[in-house]
């Protein structure tokens, strides 16, 4: 369903969210205090507005309360990020995602009641580090400090075998959620599905189990 989003702060992070949501057909209201940034996004989003998001009346006037989801992507000015989030919360915006600069910022945002707090630079650093450490790991998403979702290249040993034969859950305690192959994406593969050469396995589980699986079965 088409949703209405507002993105406050049009730096690289906020800007790329605006562009992606617009490309996916959603209505996006883009807000920045800097007029140049606003002009840059005027042709990409539904509406681009120059304003200071710490101005409560201005946020009311723009109809921010009608948004399904507001993303606060203000970076360096932590005070502006916190104040904006507080106002959005007071205005009962149903879903507020905020970019945190550091752990203290995150703790304050959590106390105020931000729905979701993201650390794009930190999270991307973790993903890239995992990718650098292993040639088998194509992508990595941390679900909690102990659990992850990882894309792993299937090793030679696995090719031609079914999931039943490989018995991964019993051997390693992790689950294959999907298989990406040249034929497409196989979500929730069945026990009899066979691994092909160059398949990528989407694996979910405890980090220690995934590491063991990757060391023994990866490419
Ligand atoms: P990125 O890494 O995403 O490029 P950043 O973390 O360096 O960004 P900033 O450039 O500090 O973040 O802030 C992002 C945007 O937020 C900037 O374009 C800035 O003009 C805008 N911004 C800062 N304060 C406000 C405010 N009070 N109201 C609206 N926009 C604001």
Tab-separated table of C-alpha atoms and ligand atoms in Angstrom:
chain	number	residue	atom	x	y	z
A	1	UNK	CA	0.000	0.000	0.000
A	2	UNK	CA	1.190	3.497	-0.823
A	3	UNK	CA	2.407	5.254	2.316
A	4	UNK	CA	3.137	8.864	3.126
A	5	UNK	CA	6.650	9.546	4.360
A	6	UNK	CA	8.468	12.661	5.490
A	7	UNK	CA	12.256	12.778	5.567
A	8	UNK	CA	13.866	15.514	7.672
A	9	UNK	CA	17.514	16.208	6.823
A	10	UNK	CA	18.685	15.708	3.242
A	11	UNK	CA	22.303	14.624	3.755
A	12	UNK	CA	23.569	11.471	2.036
A	13	UNK	CA	21.505	9.187	4.313
A	14	UNK	CA	18.235	11.150	4.249
A	15	UNK	CA	18.699	11.915	0.563
A	16	UNK	CA	19.114	8.281	-0.395
A	17	UNK	CA	16.014	7.341	1.638
A	18	UNK	CA	14.020	10.029	-0.220
A	19	UNK	CA	15.176	8.790	-3.580
A	20	UNK	CA	14.507	5.124	-2.860
A	21	UNK	CA	11.032	5.718	-1.394
A	22	UNK	CA	10.130	7.915	-4.379
A	23	UNK	CA	11.455	5.326	-6.834
A	24	UNK	CA	9.243	2.759	-5.102
A	25	UNK	CA	6.203	4.958	-5.725
A	26	UNK	CA	5.623	6.395	-2.258
A	27	UNK	CA	4.689	9.960	-1.444
A	28	UNK	CA	7.635	11.732	0.143
A	29	UNK	CA	7.770	15.107	1.835
A	30	UNK	CA	11.435	16.174	2.021
A	31	UNK	CA	12.466	18.786	4.592
A	32	UNK	CA	15.762	20.570	5.157
A	33	UNK	CA	16.858	23.831	6.730
A	34	UNK	CA	19.235	24.374	3.805
A	35	UNK	CA	17.578	25.740	0.679
A	36	UNK	CA	20.172	24.258	-1.681
A	37	UNK	CA	19.413	20.773	-0.369
A	38	UNK	CA	15.690	21.358	-0.814
A	39	UNK	CA	16.178	22.468	-4.425
A	40	UNK	CA	18.291	19.404	-5.070
A	41	UNK	CA	15.368	17.103	-4.145
A	42	UNK	CA	12.481	19.208	-5.512
A	43	UNK	CA	12.180	17.148	-8.708
A	44	UNK	CA	12.663	13.784	-6.998
A	45	UNK	CA	10.056	13.859	-4.199
A	46	UNK	CA	6.353	14.779	-4.010
A	47	UNK	CA	7.087	17.999	-2.109
A	48	UNK	CA	10.306	19.570	-0.830
A	49	UNK	CA	10.162	22.237	1.845
A	50	UNK	CA	12.785	24.473	3.407
A	51	UNK	CA	12.191	24.796	7.154
A	52	UNK	CA	13.725	24.324	10.572
A	53	UNK	CA	12.264	21.101	11.953
A	54	UNK	CA	12.690	22.332	15.528
A	55	UNK	CA	9.925	24.859	14.799
A	56	UNK	CA	6.825	23.069	16.106
A	57	UNK	CA	4.333	25.425	14.453
A	58	UNK	CA	6.041	25.016	11.077
A	59	UNK	CA	5.821	21.229	11.412
A	60	UNK	CA	2.117	21.494	12.267
A	61	UNK	CA	1.488	23.826	9.326
A	62	UNK	CA	3.120	21.443	6.875
A	63	UNK	CA	0.750	18.679	8.061
A	64	UNK	CA	3.412	16.417	9.527
A	65	UNK	CA	0.709	14.709	11.644
A	66	UNK	CA	-0.791	13.176	8.505
A	67	UNK	CA	2.393	11.278	7.702
A	68	UNK	CA	2.494	7.521	8.278
A	69	UNK	CA	6.228	7.553	8.928
A	70	UNK	CA	8.763	10.325	9.569
A	71	UNK	CA	12.509	9.740	9.230
A	72	UNK	CA	14.767	12.128	11.149
A	73	UNK	CA	18.089	12.085	9.289
A	74	UNK	CA	19.718	15.114	10.895
A	75	UNK	CA	23.366	14.309	11.573
A	76	UNK	CA	25.761	16.586	13.410
A	77	UNK	CA	23.208	18.749	15.192
A	78	UNK	CA	22.198	16.241	17.866
A	79	UNK	CA	20.160	18.820	19.730
A	80	UNK	CA	18.053	19.508	16.620
A	81	UNK	CA	17.611	15.763	16.069
A	82	UNK	CA	16.387	15.228	19.657
A	83	UNK	CA	14.110	18.250	19.678
A	84	UNK	CA	12.592	17.315	16.307
A	85	UNK	CA	11.918	13.776	17.545
A	86	UNK	CA	10.305	15.118	20.724
A	87	UNK	CA	7.977	17.382	18.732
A	88	UNK	CA	7.034	14.548	16.344
A	89	UNK	CA	6.246	12.376	19.344
A	90	UNK	CA	4.101	15.123	20.898
A	91	UNK	CA	2.262	15.467	17.600
A	92	UNK	CA	1.508	11.723	17.700
A	93	UNK	CA	3.304	10.784	14.492
A	94	UNK	CA	2.734	6.995	14.470
A	95	UNK	CA	6.188	5.825	13.322
A	96	UNK	CA	9.415	7.786	13.819
A	97	UNK	CA	12.778	6.474	12.623
A	98	UNK	CA	15.812	8.458	13.773
A	99	UNK	CA	19.464	8.292	12.792
A	100	UNK	CA	21.668	8.251	15.916
A	101	UNK	CA	25.181	9.684	15.917
A	102	UNK	CA	26.404	7.878	19.047
A	103	UNK	CA	25.240	5.745	21.989
A	104	UNK	CA	24.216	8.697	24.183
A	105	UNK	CA	22.141	10.096	21.365
A	106	UNK	CA	20.523	6.671	20.962
A	107	UNK	CA	19.691	6.441	24.681
A	108	UNK	CA	17.973	9.832	24.662
A	109	UNK	CA	16.035	8.953	21.499
A	110	UNK	CA	14.889	5.680	23.096
A	111	UNK	CA	13.712	7.544	26.229
A	112	UNK	CA	11.742	10.046	24.176
A	113	UNK	CA	10.029	7.159	22.369
A	114	UNK	CA	11.520	7.059	18.856
A	115	UNK	CA	10.010	3.979	17.188
A	116	UNK	CA	13.229	2.875	15.513
A	117	UNK	CA	16.803	4.084	15.919
A	118	UNK	CA	19.386	3.410	13.221
A	119	UNK	CA	23.188	3.791	13.061
A	120	UNK	CA	23.870	3.629	9.317
A	121	UNK	CA	27.626	4.227	9.444
A	122	UNK	CA	28.208	1.762	12.285
A	123	UNK	CA	25.952	-0.927	10.788
A	124	UNK	CA	27.479	-0.571	7.345
A	125	UNK	CA	30.966	-0.800	8.899
A	126	UNK	CA	30.027	-4.094	10.565
A	127	UNK	CA	28.607	-5.460	7.303
A	128	UNK	CA	31.632	-4.480	5.282
A	129	UNK	CA	34.036	-5.896	7.889
A	130	UNK	CA	32.276	-9.278	7.720
A	131	UNK	CA	32.443	-9.168	3.964
A	132	UNK	CA	36.173	-8.361	4.089
A	133	UNK	CA	36.917	-11.157	6.533
A	134	UNK	CA	35.404	-13.904	4.458
A	135	UNK	CA	35.265	-14.351	0.729
A	136	UNK	CA	32.118	-16.452	1.212
A	137	UNK	CA	30.088	-13.807	3.000
A	138	UNK	CA	28.200	-11.710	0.453
A	139	UNK	CA	26.129	-9.728	2.923
A	140	UNK	CA	25.540	-9.603	6.643
A	141	UNK	CA	22.759	-8.185	8.802
A	142	UNK	CA	23.035	-8.174	12.591
A	143	UNK	CA	19.699	-9.128	14.164
A	144	UNK	CA	20.982	-8.867	17.740
A	145	UNK	CA	24.508	-9.047	19.182
A	146	UNK	CA	24.347	-12.851	18.993
A	147	UNK	CA	22.186	-13.549	15.926
A	148	UNK	CA	22.584	-12.618	12.272
A	149	UNK	CA	21.255	-13.100	8.791
A	150	UNK	CA	24.071	-13.828	6.366
A	151	UNK	CA	24.351	-14.502	2.634
A	152	UNK	CA	26.943	-17.214	2.041
A	153	UNK	CA	28.240	-18.626	-1.244
A	154	UNK	CA	27.527	-22.354	-1.378
A	155	UNK	CA	30.735	-24.401	-1.340
A	156	UNK	CA	31.655	-27.150	-3.834
A	157	UNK	CA	30.816	-29.818	-1.260
A	158	UNK	CA	27.183	-28.714	-1.147
A	159	UNK	CA	26.558	-28.641	-4.875
A	160	UNK	CA	24.177	-31.377	-6.063
A	161	UNK	CA	22.942	-32.160	-2.555
A	162	UNK	CA	19.457	-31.516	-1.173
A	163	UNK	CA	18.849	-29.616	2.051
A	164	UNK	CA	17.676	-32.898	3.553
A	165	UNK	CA	21.018	-34.552	2.740
A	166	UNK	CA	22.985	-31.583	3.989
A	167	UNK	CA	21.042	-31.596	7.264
A	168	UNK	CA	22.286	-28.111	8.121
A	169	UNK	CA	19.933	-27.391	10.997
A	170	UNK	CA	20.909	-30.568	12.844
A	171	UNK	CA	24.640	-30.209	12.064
A	172	UNK	CA	25.102	-26.496	12.664
A	173	UNK	CA	21.924	-25.208	14.342
A	174	UNK	CA	21.241	-22.595	11.662
A	175	UNK	CA	18.492	-22.351	9.049
A	176	UNK	CA	18.530	-21.717	5.306
A	177	UNK	CA	15.799	-19.122	4.770
A	178	UNK	CA	16.249	-18.682	1.049
A	179	UNK	CA	18.430	-19.724	-1.877
A	180	UNK	CA	19.468	-17.189	-4.501
A	181	UNK	CA	20.305	-18.896	-7.782
A	182	UNK	CA	20.531	-17.949	-11.442
A	183	UNK	CA	16.860	-19.045	-11.720
A	184	UNK	CA	15.744	-16.527	-9.074
A	185	UNK	CA	15.022	-16.415	-5.380
A	186	UNK	CA	13.674	-19.530	-3.655
A	187	UNK	CA	12.117	-18.370	-0.384
A	188	UNK	CA	11.599	-21.035	2.323
A	189	UNK	CA	13.246	-23.816	0.317
A	190	UNK	CA	11.940	-27.343	0.783
A	191	UNK	CA	13.951	-30.265	2.134
A	192	UNK	CA	14.240	-31.828	-1.336
A	193	UNK	CA	15.544	-28.643	-3.024
A	194	UNK	CA	19.048	-29.178	-4.413
A	195	UNK	CA	21.943	-26.693	-4.180
A	196	UNK	CA	23.367	-25.655	-7.554
A	197	UNK	CA	26.781	-24.237	-8.441
A	198	UNK	CA	27.085	-20.509	-7.637
A	199	UNK	CA	23.990	-20.514	-5.368
A	200	UNK	CA	23.950	-18.050	-2.507
A	201	UNK	CA	22.360	-19.225	0.732
A	202	UNK	CA	20.524	-16.840	3.031
A	203	UNK	CA	21.269	-18.241	6.468
A	204	UNK	CA	19.839	-17.195	9.834
A	205	UNK	CA	21.179	-18.278	13.199
A	206	UNK	CA	23.543	-17.684	16.107
A	207	UNK	CA	26.839	-16.075	15.030
A	208	UNK	CA	28.910	-18.981	16.348
A	209	UNK	CA	26.781	-21.521	14.436
A	210	UNK	CA	26.904	-19.511	11.223
A	211	UNK	CA	30.711	-19.211	11.504
A	212	UNK	CA	31.048	-22.959	11.926
A	213	UNK	CA	28.746	-23.560	8.962
A	214	UNK	CA	30.624	-21.074	6.802
A	215	UNK	CA	34.046	-22.518	7.666
A	216	UNK	CA	32.966	-26.093	6.922
A	217	UNK	CA	30.564	-25.679	4.030
A	218	UNK	CA	31.322	-22.298	2.387
A	219	UNK	CA	32.990	-21.857	-1.002
B	1	LIG	P1	24.999	12.314	5.969
B	1	LIG	O1	26.074	11.478	6.600
B	1	LIG	O2	23.676	11.629	5.847
B	1	LIG	O3	25.419	12.992	4.690
B	1	LIG	P2	25.396	14.008	8.212
B	1	LIG	O4	25.334	12.925	9.236
B	1	LIG	O5	26.697	14.653	7.885
B	1	LIG	O6	24.685	13.524	6.908
B	1	LIG	P3	24.286	16.598	8.482
B	1	LIG	O7	24.818	17.008	7.148
B	1	LIG	O8	24.832	17.192	9.714
B	1	LIG	O9	24.337	15.056	8.640
B	1	LIG	O10	22.696	16.779	8.493
B	1	LIG	C1	21.884	16.246	7.507
B	1	LIG	C2	20.946	17.327	6.984
B	1	LIG	O11	20.098	17.788	8.032
B	1	LIG	C3	21.669	18.554	6.431
B	1	LIG	O12	21.325	18.734	5.054
B	1	LIG	C4	21.180	19.690	7.300
B	1	LIG	O13	20.973	20.900	6.561
B	1	LIG	C5	19.852	19.149	7.828
B	1	LIG	N1	19.437	19.786	9.083
B	1	LIG	C6	20.204	20.037	10.166
B	1	LIG	N2	19.480	20.655	11.133
B	1	LIG	C7	18.210	20.781	10.636
B	1	LIG	C8	16.991	21.325	11.154
B	1	LIG	N3	16.917	21.868	12.374
B	1	LIG	N4	15.894	21.278	10.368
B	1	LIG	C9	15.934	20.722	9.127
B	1	LIG	N5	17.046	20.208	8.582
B	1	LIG	C10	18.176	20.219	9.321
